[in-house]
C-alpha atoms as a printed R data frame, in Angstrom:
    type eleno elety resid chain resno       x       y       z
1   ATOM     1    CA   UNK     A     1 117.409 108.504  98.839
2   ATOM     2    CA   UNK     A     2 118.567 111.840  97.422
3   ATOM     3    CA   UNK     A     3 117.522 115.251  98.770
4   ATOM     4    CA   UNK     A     4 117.102 118.256  96.480
5   ATOM     5    CA   UNK     A     5 116.364 121.778  97.652
6   ATOM     6    CA   UNK     A     6 113.183 123.515  96.557
7   ATOM     7    CA   UNK     A     7 114.869 126.179  94.423
8   ATOM     8    CA   UNK     A     8 116.817 123.646  92.357
9   ATOM     9    CA   UNK     A     9 113.857 121.324  91.809
10  ATOM    10    CA   UNK     A    10 111.525 124.229  91.002
11  ATOM    11    CA   UNK     A    11 114.010 125.588  88.477
12  ATOM    12    CA   UNK     A    12 114.298 122.248  86.698
13  ATOM    13    CA   UNK     A    13 110.510 121.879  86.422
14  ATOM    14    CA   UNK     A    14 110.032 125.469  85.264
15  ATOM    15    CA   UNK     A    15 112.797 125.222  82.675
16  ATOM    16    CA   UNK     A    16 111.287 122.118  81.087
17  ATOM    17    CA   UNK     A    17 107.787 123.607  81.002
18  ATOM    18    CA   UNK     A    18 109.183 126.760  79.415
19  ATOM    19    CA   UNK     A    19 110.689 124.605  76.653
20  ATOM    20    CA   UNK     A    20 107.240 123.096  76.055
21  ATOM    21    CA   UNK     A    21 105.636 126.517  75.616
22  ATOM    22    CA   UNK     A    22 103.584 127.046  78.768
23  ATOM    23    CA   UNK     A    23 102.903 130.619  79.881
24  ATOM    24    CA   UNK     A    24 104.760 131.950  82.910
25  ATOM    25    CA   UNK     A    25 101.537 131.966  84.938
26  ATOM    26    CA   UNK     A    26 100.862 128.325  84.145
27  ATOM    27    CA   UNK     A    27 104.489 127.380  84.763
28  ATOM    28    CA   UNK     A    28 104.185 128.882  88.235
29  ATOM    29    CA   UNK     A    29 100.922 126.974  88.773
30  ATOM    30    CA   UNK     A    30 102.495 123.624  87.886
31  ATOM    31    CA   UNK     A    31 105.675 124.230  89.883
32  ATOM    32    CA   UNK     A    32 103.621 125.231  92.922
33  ATOM    33    CA   UNK     A    33 101.220 122.316  92.396
34  ATOM    34    CA   UNK     A    34 104.068 119.787  92.459
35  ATOM    35    CA   UNK     A    35 106.500 121.325  94.932
36  ATOM    36    CA   UNK     A    36 103.998 122.082  97.712
37  ATOM    37    CA   UNK     A    37 102.718 118.464  97.988
38  ATOM    38    CA   UNK     A    38 106.326 117.224  97.950
39  ATOM    39    CA   UNK     A    39 107.192 119.652 100.743
40  ATOM    40    CA   UNK     A    40 104.138 118.534 102.722
41  ATOM    41    CA   UNK     A    41 105.119 114.866 102.413
42  ATOM    42    CA   UNK     A    42 102.372 113.977  99.938
43  ATOM    43    CA   UNK     A    43 105.002 112.396  97.699
44  ATOM    44    CA   UNK     A    44 102.508 110.432  95.615
45  ATOM    45    CA   UNK     A    45 101.117 113.734  94.315
46  ATOM    46    CA   UNK     A    46 104.270 115.817  94.150
47  ATOM    47    CA   UNK     A    47 107.288 115.725  91.835
48  ATOM    48    CA   UNK     A    48 106.660 112.012  91.279
49  ATOM    49    CA   UNK     A    49 103.774 112.941  88.948
50  ATOM    50    CA   UNK     A    50 105.871 115.196  86.712
51  ATOM    51    CA   UNK     A    51 107.033 112.436  84.365
52  ATOM    52    CA   UNK     A    52 103.405 111.502  83.650
53  ATOM    53    CA   UNK     A    53 102.436 115.142  83.137
54  ATOM    54    CA   UNK     A    54 105.314 115.470  80.660
55  ATOM    55    CA   UNK     A    55 104.000 112.411  78.817
56  ATOM    56    CA   UNK     A    56 100.563 114.049  78.683
57  ATOM    57    CA   UNK     A    57 102.006 117.248  77.201
58  ATOM    58    CA   UNK     A    58 104.306 115.494  74.750
59  ATOM    59    CA   UNK     A    59 101.672 112.934  73.735
60  ATOM    60    CA   UNK     A    60  98.909 115.492  73.214
61  ATOM    61    CA   UNK     A    61  96.522 114.519  76.001
62  ATOM    62    CA   UNK     A    62  97.198 117.862  77.707
63  ATOM    63    CA   UNK     A    63  97.664 121.163  75.905
64  ATOM    64    CA   UNK     A    64 100.526 123.530  76.666
65  ATOM    65    CA   UNK     A    65  98.463 126.502  75.473
66  ATOM    66    CA   UNK     A    66  94.794 125.714  76.165
67  ATOM    67    CA   UNK     A    67  92.009 128.094  75.207
68  ATOM    68    CA   UNK     A    68  90.241 128.106  78.573
69  ATOM    69    CA   UNK     A    69  86.665 129.412  78.436
70  ATOM    70    CA   UNK     A    70  84.542 130.649  81.343
71  ATOM    71    CA   UNK     A    71  80.751 130.768  81.408
72  ATOM    72    CA   UNK     A    72  79.535 132.818  84.386
73  ATOM    73    CA   UNK     A    73  76.034 131.346  84.363
74  ATOM    74    CA   UNK     A    74  74.994 133.127  87.595
75  ATOM    75    CA   UNK     A    75  76.769 135.673  89.819
76  ATOM    76    CA   UNK     A    76  78.009 132.915  92.138
77  ATOM    77    CA   UNK     A    77  78.077 129.997  89.685
78  ATOM    78    CA   UNK     A    78  80.440 129.356  86.785
79  ATOM    79    CA   UNK     A    79  81.509 126.574  84.473
80  ATOM    80    CA   UNK     A    80  85.003 126.464  83.032
81  ATOM    81    CA   UNK     A    81  85.966 124.570  79.877
82  ATOM    82    CA   UNK     A    82  89.645 123.753  80.429
83  ATOM    83    CA   UNK     A    83  90.194 122.761  76.770
84  ATOM    84    CA   UNK     A    84  92.455 119.865  77.713
85  ATOM    85    CA   UNK     A    85  94.766 121.870  79.977
86  ATOM    86    CA   UNK     A    86  96.984 120.140  82.487
87  ATOM    87    CA   UNK     A    87  94.770 119.495  85.490
88  ATOM    88    CA   UNK     A    88  96.969 121.623  87.746
89  ATOM    89    CA   UNK     A    89  96.597 124.520  85.310
90  ATOM    90    CA   UNK     A    90  92.819 124.069  85.143
91  ATOM    91    CA   UNK     A    91  92.500 123.779  88.914
92  ATOM    92    CA   UNK     A    92  94.636 126.872  89.473
93  ATOM    93    CA   UNK     A    93  92.621 128.940  87.000
94  ATOM    94    CA   UNK     A    94  89.433 127.684  88.643
95  ATOM    95    CA   UNK     A    95  90.521 128.621  92.160
96  ATOM    96    CA   UNK     A    96  91.440 132.146  91.034
97  ATOM    97    CA   UNK     A    97  87.966 132.514  89.539
98  ATOM    98    CA   UNK     A    98  86.424 130.965  92.659
99  ATOM    99    CA   UNK     A    99  88.089 133.492  94.968
100 ATOM   100    CA   UNK     A   100  87.080 136.408  92.758
101 ATOM   101    CA   UNK     A   101  83.444 135.278  92.738
102 ATOM   102    CA   UNK     A   102  83.336 134.499  96.466
103 ATOM   103    CA   UNK     A   103  84.799 137.936  97.222
104 ATOM   104    CA   UNK     A   104  81.957 139.523  95.270
105 ATOM   105    CA   UNK     A   105  79.067 137.247  96.241
106 ATOM   106    CA   UNK     A   106  80.047 135.737  99.595
107 ATOM   107    CA   UNK     A   107  79.739 132.231  98.186
108 ATOM   108    CA   UNK     A   108  80.789 130.653  94.888
109 ATOM   109    CA   UNK     A   109  80.924 127.392  92.955
110 ATOM   110    CA   UNK     A   110  83.008 126.573  89.887
111 ATOM   111    CA   UNK     A   111  82.559 123.474  87.744
112 ATOM   112    CA   UNK     A   112  85.472 122.500  85.476
113 ATOM   113    CA   UNK     A   113  85.178 120.208  82.456
114 ATOM   114    CA   UNK     A   114  87.593 118.923  79.787
115 ATOM   115    CA   UNK     A   115  90.467 118.832  82.250
116 ATOM   116    CA   UNK     A   116  93.040 116.249  83.324
117 ATOM   117    CA   UNK     A   117  94.467 114.824  86.565
118 ATOM   118    CA   UNK     A   118  94.792 117.839  88.886
119 ATOM   119    CA   UNK     A   119  97.275 116.501  91.423
120 ATOM   120    CA   UNK     A   120  96.725 117.060  95.127
121 ATOM   121    CA   UNK     A   121  93.262 118.441  95.877
122 ATOM   122    CA   UNK     A   122  94.664 120.403  98.810
123 ATOM   123    CA   UNK     A   123  96.581 122.594  96.337
124 ATOM   124    CA   UNK     A   124  93.322 124.410  95.651
125 ATOM   125    CA   UNK     A   125  91.515 124.250  98.990
126 ATOM   126    CA   UNK     A   126  94.574 125.580 100.845
127 ATOM   127    CA   UNK     A   127  95.215 128.334  98.330
128 ATOM   128    CA   UNK     A   128  91.692 129.687  98.768
129 ATOM   129    CA   UNK     A   129  91.693 129.049 102.525
130 ATOM   130    CA   UNK     A   130  94.834 131.129 102.980
131 ATOM   131    CA   UNK     A   131  93.076 133.929 101.089
132 ATOM   132    CA   UNK     A   132  90.260 133.860 103.655
133 ATOM   133    CA   UNK     A   133  87.720 131.382 102.264
134 ATOM   134    CA   UNK     A   134  86.363 128.126 103.664
135 ATOM   135    CA   UNK     A   135  86.865 125.854 100.665
136 ATOM   136    CA   UNK     A   136  85.883 122.419  99.367
137 ATOM   137    CA   UNK     A   137  87.001 120.836  96.110
138 ATOM   138    CA   UNK     A   138  86.863 117.423  94.482
139 ATOM   139    CA   UNK     A   139  87.612 115.675  91.207
140 ATOM   140    CA   UNK     A   140  86.446 112.550  89.458
141 ATOM   141    CA   UNK     A   141  89.002 110.145  88.002
142 ATOM   142    CA   UNK     A   142  89.412 107.011  85.918
143 ATOM   143    CA   UNK     A   143  87.948 103.850  87.456
144 ATOM   144    CA   UNK     A   144  90.284 102.133  89.913
145 ATOM   145    CA   UNK     A   145  87.985 101.439  92.876
146 ATOM   146    CA   UNK     A   146  85.487  98.598  93.209
147 ATOM   147    CA   UNK     A   147  82.103  99.370  94.769
148 ATOM   148    CA   UNK     A   148  81.461  97.829  98.185
149 ATOM   149    CA   UNK     A   149  81.129  94.031  97.708
150 ATOM   150    CA   UNK     A   150  82.028  94.469  94.018
151 ATOM   151    CA   UNK     A   151  84.697  92.646  92.021
152 ATOM   152    CA   UNK     A   152  85.687  95.198  89.367
153 ATOM   153    CA   UNK     A   153  86.698  98.844  89.337
154 ATOM   154    CA   UNK     A   154  83.793 101.232  88.787
155 ATOM   155    CA   UNK     A   155  84.771 104.476  90.556
156 ATOM   156    CA   UNK     A   156  87.811 106.687  90.441
157 ATOM   157    CA   UNK     A   157  89.706 107.385  93.647
158 ATOM   158    CA   UNK     A   158  87.700 110.631  93.443
159 ATOM   159    CA   UNK     A   159  89.706 112.804  95.854
160 ATOM   160    CA   UNK     A   160  88.320 115.670  97.885
161 ATOM   161    CA   UNK     A   161  89.738 118.360 100.132
162 ATOM   162    CA   UNK     A   162  88.329 120.815 102.652
163 ATOM   163    CA   UNK     A   163  90.415 123.589 104.192
164 ATOM   164    CA   UNK     A   164  90.028 126.581 106.476
165 ATOM   165    CA   UNK     A   165  92.822 128.563 108.116
166 ATOM   166    CA   UNK     A   166  93.588 131.278 110.633
167 ATOM   167    CA   UNK     A   167  96.782 133.304 110.952
168 ATOM   168    CA   UNK     A   168  98.079 130.733 113.439
169 ATOM   169    CA   UNK     A   169  96.447 127.427 112.544
170 ATOM   170    CA   UNK     A   170  94.854 125.376 109.776
171 ATOM   171    CA   UNK     A   171  92.518 122.475 109.161
172 ATOM   172    CA   UNK     A   172  93.215 120.778 105.832
173 ATOM   173    CA   UNK     A   173  91.589 117.462 104.975
174 ATOM   174    CA   UNK     A   174  92.834 115.901 101.719
175 ATOM   175    CA   UNK     A   175  91.656 112.370 101.029
176 ATOM   176    CA   UNK     A   176  90.837 109.847  98.372
177 ATOM   177    CA   UNK     A   177  87.549 107.988  98.603
178 ATOM   178    CA   UNK     A   178  89.503 104.751  98.241
179 ATOM   179    CA   UNK     A   179  91.239 103.263 101.272
180 ATOM   180    CA   UNK     A   180  94.552 104.530  99.839
181 ATOM   181    CA   UNK     A   181  95.568 106.232  96.600
182 ATOM   182    CA   UNK     A   182  96.503 104.212  93.526
183 ATOM   183    CA   UNK     A   183  99.900 105.923  93.576
184 ATOM   184    CA   UNK     A   184 100.575 104.507  97.044
185 ATOM   185    CA   UNK     A   185  99.677 100.953  96.004
186 ATOM   186    CA   UNK     A   186 101.755 101.341  92.845
187 ATOM   187    CA   UNK     A   187 104.694 102.528  94.943
188 ATOM   188    CA   UNK     A   188 104.387  99.520  97.280
189 ATOM   189    CA   UNK     A   189 104.236  97.040  94.395
190 ATOM   190    CA   UNK     A   190 107.197  98.700  92.679
191 ATOM   191    CA   UNK     A   191 109.278  98.390  95.842
192 ATOM   192    CA   UNK     A   192 108.056  94.812  96.522
193 ATOM   193    CA   UNK     A   193 106.362  96.011  99.692
194 ATOM   194    CA   UNK     A   194 103.206  94.240 100.925
195 ATOM   195    CA   UNK     A   195  99.793  95.585  99.912
196 ATOM   196    CA   UNK     A   196  97.355  95.443 102.826
197 ATOM   197    CA   UNK     A   197  94.244  93.355 102.176
198 ATOM   198    CA   UNK     A   198  92.044  96.369 103.041
199 ATOM   199    CA   UNK     A   199  93.694  98.447 100.309
200 ATOM   200    CA   UNK     A   200  93.052  96.471  97.143
201 ATOM   201    CA   UNK     A   201  91.989  93.265  95.437
202 ATOM   202    CA   UNK     A   202  95.260  91.778  94.232
203 ATOM   203    CA   UNK     A   203  95.390  90.009  90.868
204 ATOM   204    CA   UNK     A   204  98.669  88.552  89.642
205 ATOM   205    CA   UNK     A   205  97.300  88.342  86.084
206 ATOM   206    CA   UNK     A   206  96.663  92.108  85.925
207 ATOM   207    CA   UNK     A   207  99.441  94.284  84.535
208 ATOM   208    CA   UNK     A   208  99.263  96.543  87.597
209 ATOM   209    CA   UNK     A   209  99.180  93.631  90.031
210 ATOM   210    CA   UNK     A   210  95.745  94.602  91.337
211 ATOM   211    CA   UNK     A   211  92.204  94.180  90.050
212 ATOM   212    CA   UNK     A   212  90.791  97.150  91.954
213 ATOM   213    CA   UNK     A   213  91.302  99.369  94.965
214 ATOM   214    CA   UNK     A   214  88.820  99.117  97.835
215 ATOM   215    CA   UNK     A   215  86.576 101.981  98.988
216 ATOM   216    CA   UNK     A   216  87.318 103.886 102.184
217 ATOM   217    CA   UNK     A   217  85.194 102.528 105.025
218 ATOM   218    CA   UNK     A   218  83.256 100.106 102.841
219 ATOM   219    CA   UNK     A   219  79.869 101.377 101.668
220 ATOM   220    CA   UNK     A   220  80.600 104.841 103.090
221 ATOM   221    CA   UNK     A   221  83.560 105.277 100.757
222 ATOM   222    CA   UNK     A   222  81.427 104.100  97.865
223 ATOM   223    CA   UNK     A   223  78.852 106.749  98.755
224 ATOM   224    CA   UNK     A   224  81.500 109.473  98.883
225 ATOM   225    CA   UNK     A   225  82.943 108.342  95.537
226 ATOM   226    CA   UNK     A   226  79.489 108.454  93.962
227 ATOM   227    CA   UNK     A   227  78.903 111.944  95.382
228 ATOM   228    CA   UNK     A   228  82.128 113.177  93.765
229 ATOM   229    CA   UNK     A   229  81.229 111.486  90.469
230 ATOM   230    CA   UNK     A   230  77.899 113.321  90.479
231 ATOM   231    CA   UNK     A   231  79.337 116.733  91.398
232 ATOM   232    CA   UNK     A   232  82.539 116.708  89.370
233 ATOM   233    CA   UNK     A   233  81.626 114.295  86.587
234 ATOM   234    CA   UNK     A   234  77.955 113.906  85.730
235 ATOM   235    CA   UNK     A   235  77.084 117.577  86.144
236 ATOM   236    CA   UNK     A   236  80.107 118.535  84.029
237 ATOM   237    CA   UNK     A   237  79.222 116.237  81.139
238 ATOM   238    CA   UNK     A   238  82.330 114.143  81.806
239 ATOM   239    CA   UNK     A   239  82.281 110.422  81.044
240 ATOM   240    CA   UNK     A   240  81.510 107.995  83.854
241 ATOM   241    CA   UNK     A   241  84.651 107.026  85.750
242 ATOM   242    CA   UNK     A   242  84.693 103.555  84.177
243 ATOM   243    CA   UNK     A   243  84.693 105.026  80.652
244 ATOM   244    CA   UNK     A   244  87.545 107.464  81.252
245 ATOM   245    CA   UNK     A   245  91.033 106.872  79.822
246 ATOM   246    CA   UNK     A   246  93.438 105.620  82.494
247 ATOM   247    CA   UNK     A   247  95.741 108.338  83.832
248 ATOM   248    CA   UNK     A   248  98.858 106.184  83.386
249 ATOM   249    CA   UNK     A   249  97.770 104.513  80.109
250 ATOM   250    CA   UNK     A   250  99.883 104.847  76.977
251 ATOM   251    CA   UNK     A   251  99.738 106.311  74.434
252 ATOM   252    CA   UNK     A   252  99.093 109.664  76.097
253 ATOM   253    CA   UNK     A   253  97.046 111.045  73.244
254 ATOM   254    CA   UNK     A   254  93.503 110.315  74.458
255 ATOM   255    CA   UNK     A   255  91.670 113.178  76.223
256 ATOM   256    CA   UNK     A   256  90.662 112.289  79.773
257 ATOM   257    CA   UNK     A   257  87.895 114.903  80.121
258 ATOM   258    CA   UNK     A   258  88.251 114.941  83.896
259 ATOM   259    CA   UNK     A   259  85.814 117.103  85.857
260 ATOM   260    CA   UNK     A   260  86.433 119.170  89.001
261 ATOM   261    CA   UNK     A   261  84.154 120.968  91.457
262 ATOM   262    CA   UNK     A   262  85.236 123.857  93.718
263 ATOM   263    CA   UNK     A   263  83.139 125.632  96.343
264 ATOM   264    CA   UNK     A   264  84.030 128.539  98.634
265 ATOM   265    CA   UNK     A   265  82.365 130.520 101.413
266 ATOM   266    CA   UNK     A   266  83.447 133.930 102.657
267 ATOM   267    CA   UNK     A   267  82.802 132.811 106.227
268 ATOM   268    CA   UNK     A   268  84.048 136.103 107.645
269 ATOM   269    CA   UNK     A   269  80.862 137.681 106.318
270 ATOM   270    CA   UNK     A   270  78.970 135.544 108.844
271 ATOM   271    CA   UNK     A   271  81.252 136.052 111.834
272 ATOM   272    CA   UNK     A   272  84.070 138.449 112.607
273 ATOM   273    CA   UNK     A   273  87.515 137.156 111.718
274 ATOM   274    CA   UNK     A   274  88.727 137.473 115.304
275 ATOM   275    CA   UNK     A   275  85.785 135.536 116.735
276 ATOM   276    CA   UNK     A   276  85.892 132.765 114.134
277 ATOM   277    CA   UNK     A   277  89.666 132.379 114.333
278 ATOM   278    CA   UNK     A   278  89.539 132.114 118.119
279 ATOM   279    CA   UNK     A   279  86.752 129.533 117.962
280 ATOM   280    CA   UNK     A   280  88.515 127.455 115.288
281 ATOM   281    CA   UNK     A   281  91.869 127.522 117.090
282 ATOM   282    CA   UNK     A   282  90.203 126.524 120.367
283 ATOM   283    CA   UNK     A   283  88.352 123.686 118.615
284 ATOM   284    CA   UNK     A   284  91.483 122.328 116.914
285 ATOM   285    CA   UNK     A   285  93.511 122.583 120.114
286 ATOM   286    CA   UNK     A   286  90.824 120.650 121.996
287 ATOM   287    CA   UNK     A   287  91.204 117.790 119.519
288 ATOM   288    CA   UNK     A   288  94.984 117.760 119.889
289 ATOM   289    CA   UNK     A   289  94.656 117.843 123.683
290 ATOM   290    CA   UNK     A   290  92.759 114.543 123.714
291 ATOM   291    CA   UNK     A   291  94.644 111.878 125.653
292 ATOM   292    CA   UNK     A   292  96.154 109.398 123.159
293 ATOM   293    CA   UNK     A   293  95.596 105.657 123.454
294 ATOM   294    CA   UNK     A   294  99.194 104.926 122.480
295 ATOM   295    CA   UNK     A   295 102.480 106.702 121.899
296 ATOM   296    CA   UNK     A   296 101.270 108.723 118.911
297 ATOM   297    CA   UNK     A   297  99.640 112.092 119.691
298 ATOM   298    CA   UNK     A   298  96.164 113.003 118.497
299 ATOM   299    CA   UNK     A   299  96.477 115.161 115.397
300 ATOM   300    CA   UNK     A   300  94.239 117.382 113.304
301 ATOM   301    CA   UNK     A   301  94.006 116.979 109.520
302 ATOM   302    CA   UNK     A   302  97.029 118.761 108.066
303 ATOM   303    CA   UNK     A   303  99.236 118.677 111.187
304 ATOM   304    CA   UNK     A   304 101.570 115.978 109.918
305 ATOM   305    CA   UNK     A   305 101.933 117.701 106.540
306 ATOM   306    CA   UNK     A   306 102.716 121.041 108.203
307 ATOM   307    CA   UNK     A   307 105.455 119.471 110.327
308 ATOM   308    CA   UNK     A   308 106.900 117.685 107.298
309 ATOM   309    CA   UNK     A   309 106.958 120.932 105.329
310 ATOM   310    CA   UNK     A   310 108.927 122.708 108.040
311 ATOM   311    CA   UNK     A   311 111.530 119.946 107.940
312 ATOM   312    CA   UNK     A   312 111.788 119.651 104.160
313 ATOM   313    CA   UNK     A   313 112.055 123.395 103.601
314 ATOM   314    CA   UNK     A   314 115.310 123.216 105.563
315 ATOM   315    CA   UNK     A   315 116.654 119.824 104.498
316 ATOM   316    CA   UNK     A   316 115.338 119.430 100.952
317 ATOM   317    CA   UNK     A   317 112.805 117.167  99.236
318 ATOM   318    CA   UNK     A   318 113.698 113.441  99.260
319 ATOM   319    CA   UNK     A   319 113.648 111.804  95.817
320 ATOM   320    CA   UNK     A   320 113.841 108.147  94.875
321 ATOM   321    CA   UNK     A   321 116.615 107.079  92.498
322 ATOM   322    CA   UNK     A   322 114.211 107.204  89.537
323 ATOM   323    CA   UNK     A   323 112.970 110.668  90.503
324 ATOM   324    CA   UNK     A   324 116.507 111.893  91.068
325 ATOM   325    CA   UNK     A   325 117.572 110.697  87.614
326 ATOM   326    CA   UNK     A   326 114.628 112.600  86.107
327 ATOM   327    CA   UNK     A   327 115.732 115.703  87.997
328 ATOM   328    CA   UNK     A   328 119.293 115.338  86.655
329 ATOM   329    CA   UNK     A   329 117.984 114.868  83.107
330 ATOM   330    CA   UNK     A   330 115.853 117.995  83.417
331 ATOM   331    CA   UNK     A   331 118.859 119.919  84.698
332 ATOM   332    CA   UNK     A   332 120.873 118.887  81.638
333 ATOM   333    CA   UNK     A   333 118.045 119.716  79.223
334 ATOM   334    CA   UNK     A   334 117.368 123.201  80.537
335 ATOM   335    CA   UNK     A   335 120.978 124.360  80.865
C-alpha cells in the first residue's frame, strides 16, 4: 500500500483535467469530489473512481465543457440540465444553486437531469451543511440491486446522504440503498476476498461474478431505492434504473442520463443558531455516550470518517498498487 499526500494527488488530478479542457471551477469541483472521500476513508468513491471518469471524458459519455442549463420553475424549485457533464461537476453546480435558493427562500429543491455518476453523495450534503443548511441529496443509478425476493437486478444502488453541522460537530449519513456498494463488492472479488451472502447473489457465469446486489434491510431497502428512483429518476425524465447504461460498461460513449435530487432547509430561520447547535450537539453526544455492547464505541454517522480524515491529512491517502500506478502515470503526463 502506497501513501500519497493530498497536494501531490490533487495536483496530478487537476493537471490531467486541465489537459482535457475542463474549466478551473470544474477542475476544483472534481478534485474536491475525489480527494475528500479518499481523505474520509470512503475509498470506493474517492480517487479510485478517477480512471472511470477519465474513460467517460475520453470516450464521450461525459463532456469536458457542458452547456449546463437552469430552469428556475418556482422561487424555491429548479431543474438543471447537466448536458452530459461529469456527475461531480453537475452535483457541484447543483449544490451552489441550491444554497443560493435556500438563502433567498429558506427552503429549496434542485432536480438534475442528463448527468452521470456523481461520486459520494456526502460531497454535496456536507458542502451545503457547512454553509449552514440542513441538506438531503440522492441519485439514481444503473440497475445492480435485486428487489426483495427477486432474482435479477432492477434498482440502482441509489445512494442518499443527509447532513447537518455545527461549529463543533456534524451528523453526516451517506449510504447506498443496497447492503453494500457495488464498488465494495468489486473490490472484494478483485482481491479474492469473500463476499458475504447478505451482500449479493453470486453467479460464477456473470462477468462481474455476481448476478445482483441485495437491498439494505430487505424490503425496506427496496422501498428506499424506489423512493430515490422516483425523486431522482422518474421526475427528472431519466430512464428507469434497469434501462440505464452500466457505469463501468465499455465503450464509454453512451450517455447515462443519471438524475439527482437535492433539498436544503435554512433551519436557522426556525431556531436560533446557538439554540439549535446546542440541541444537536447534546443529542449527538447522548448517542455516543450509550454504553456499548462490545469493545467498539457507539458512533454517530460521520464519526469514523472524521477520524479517518484527521489521520490521512497528516499521513497521506493510501493507494492500491493499481491506483498508485495511475497516479505515477498522471504525474508523468502533466509534467
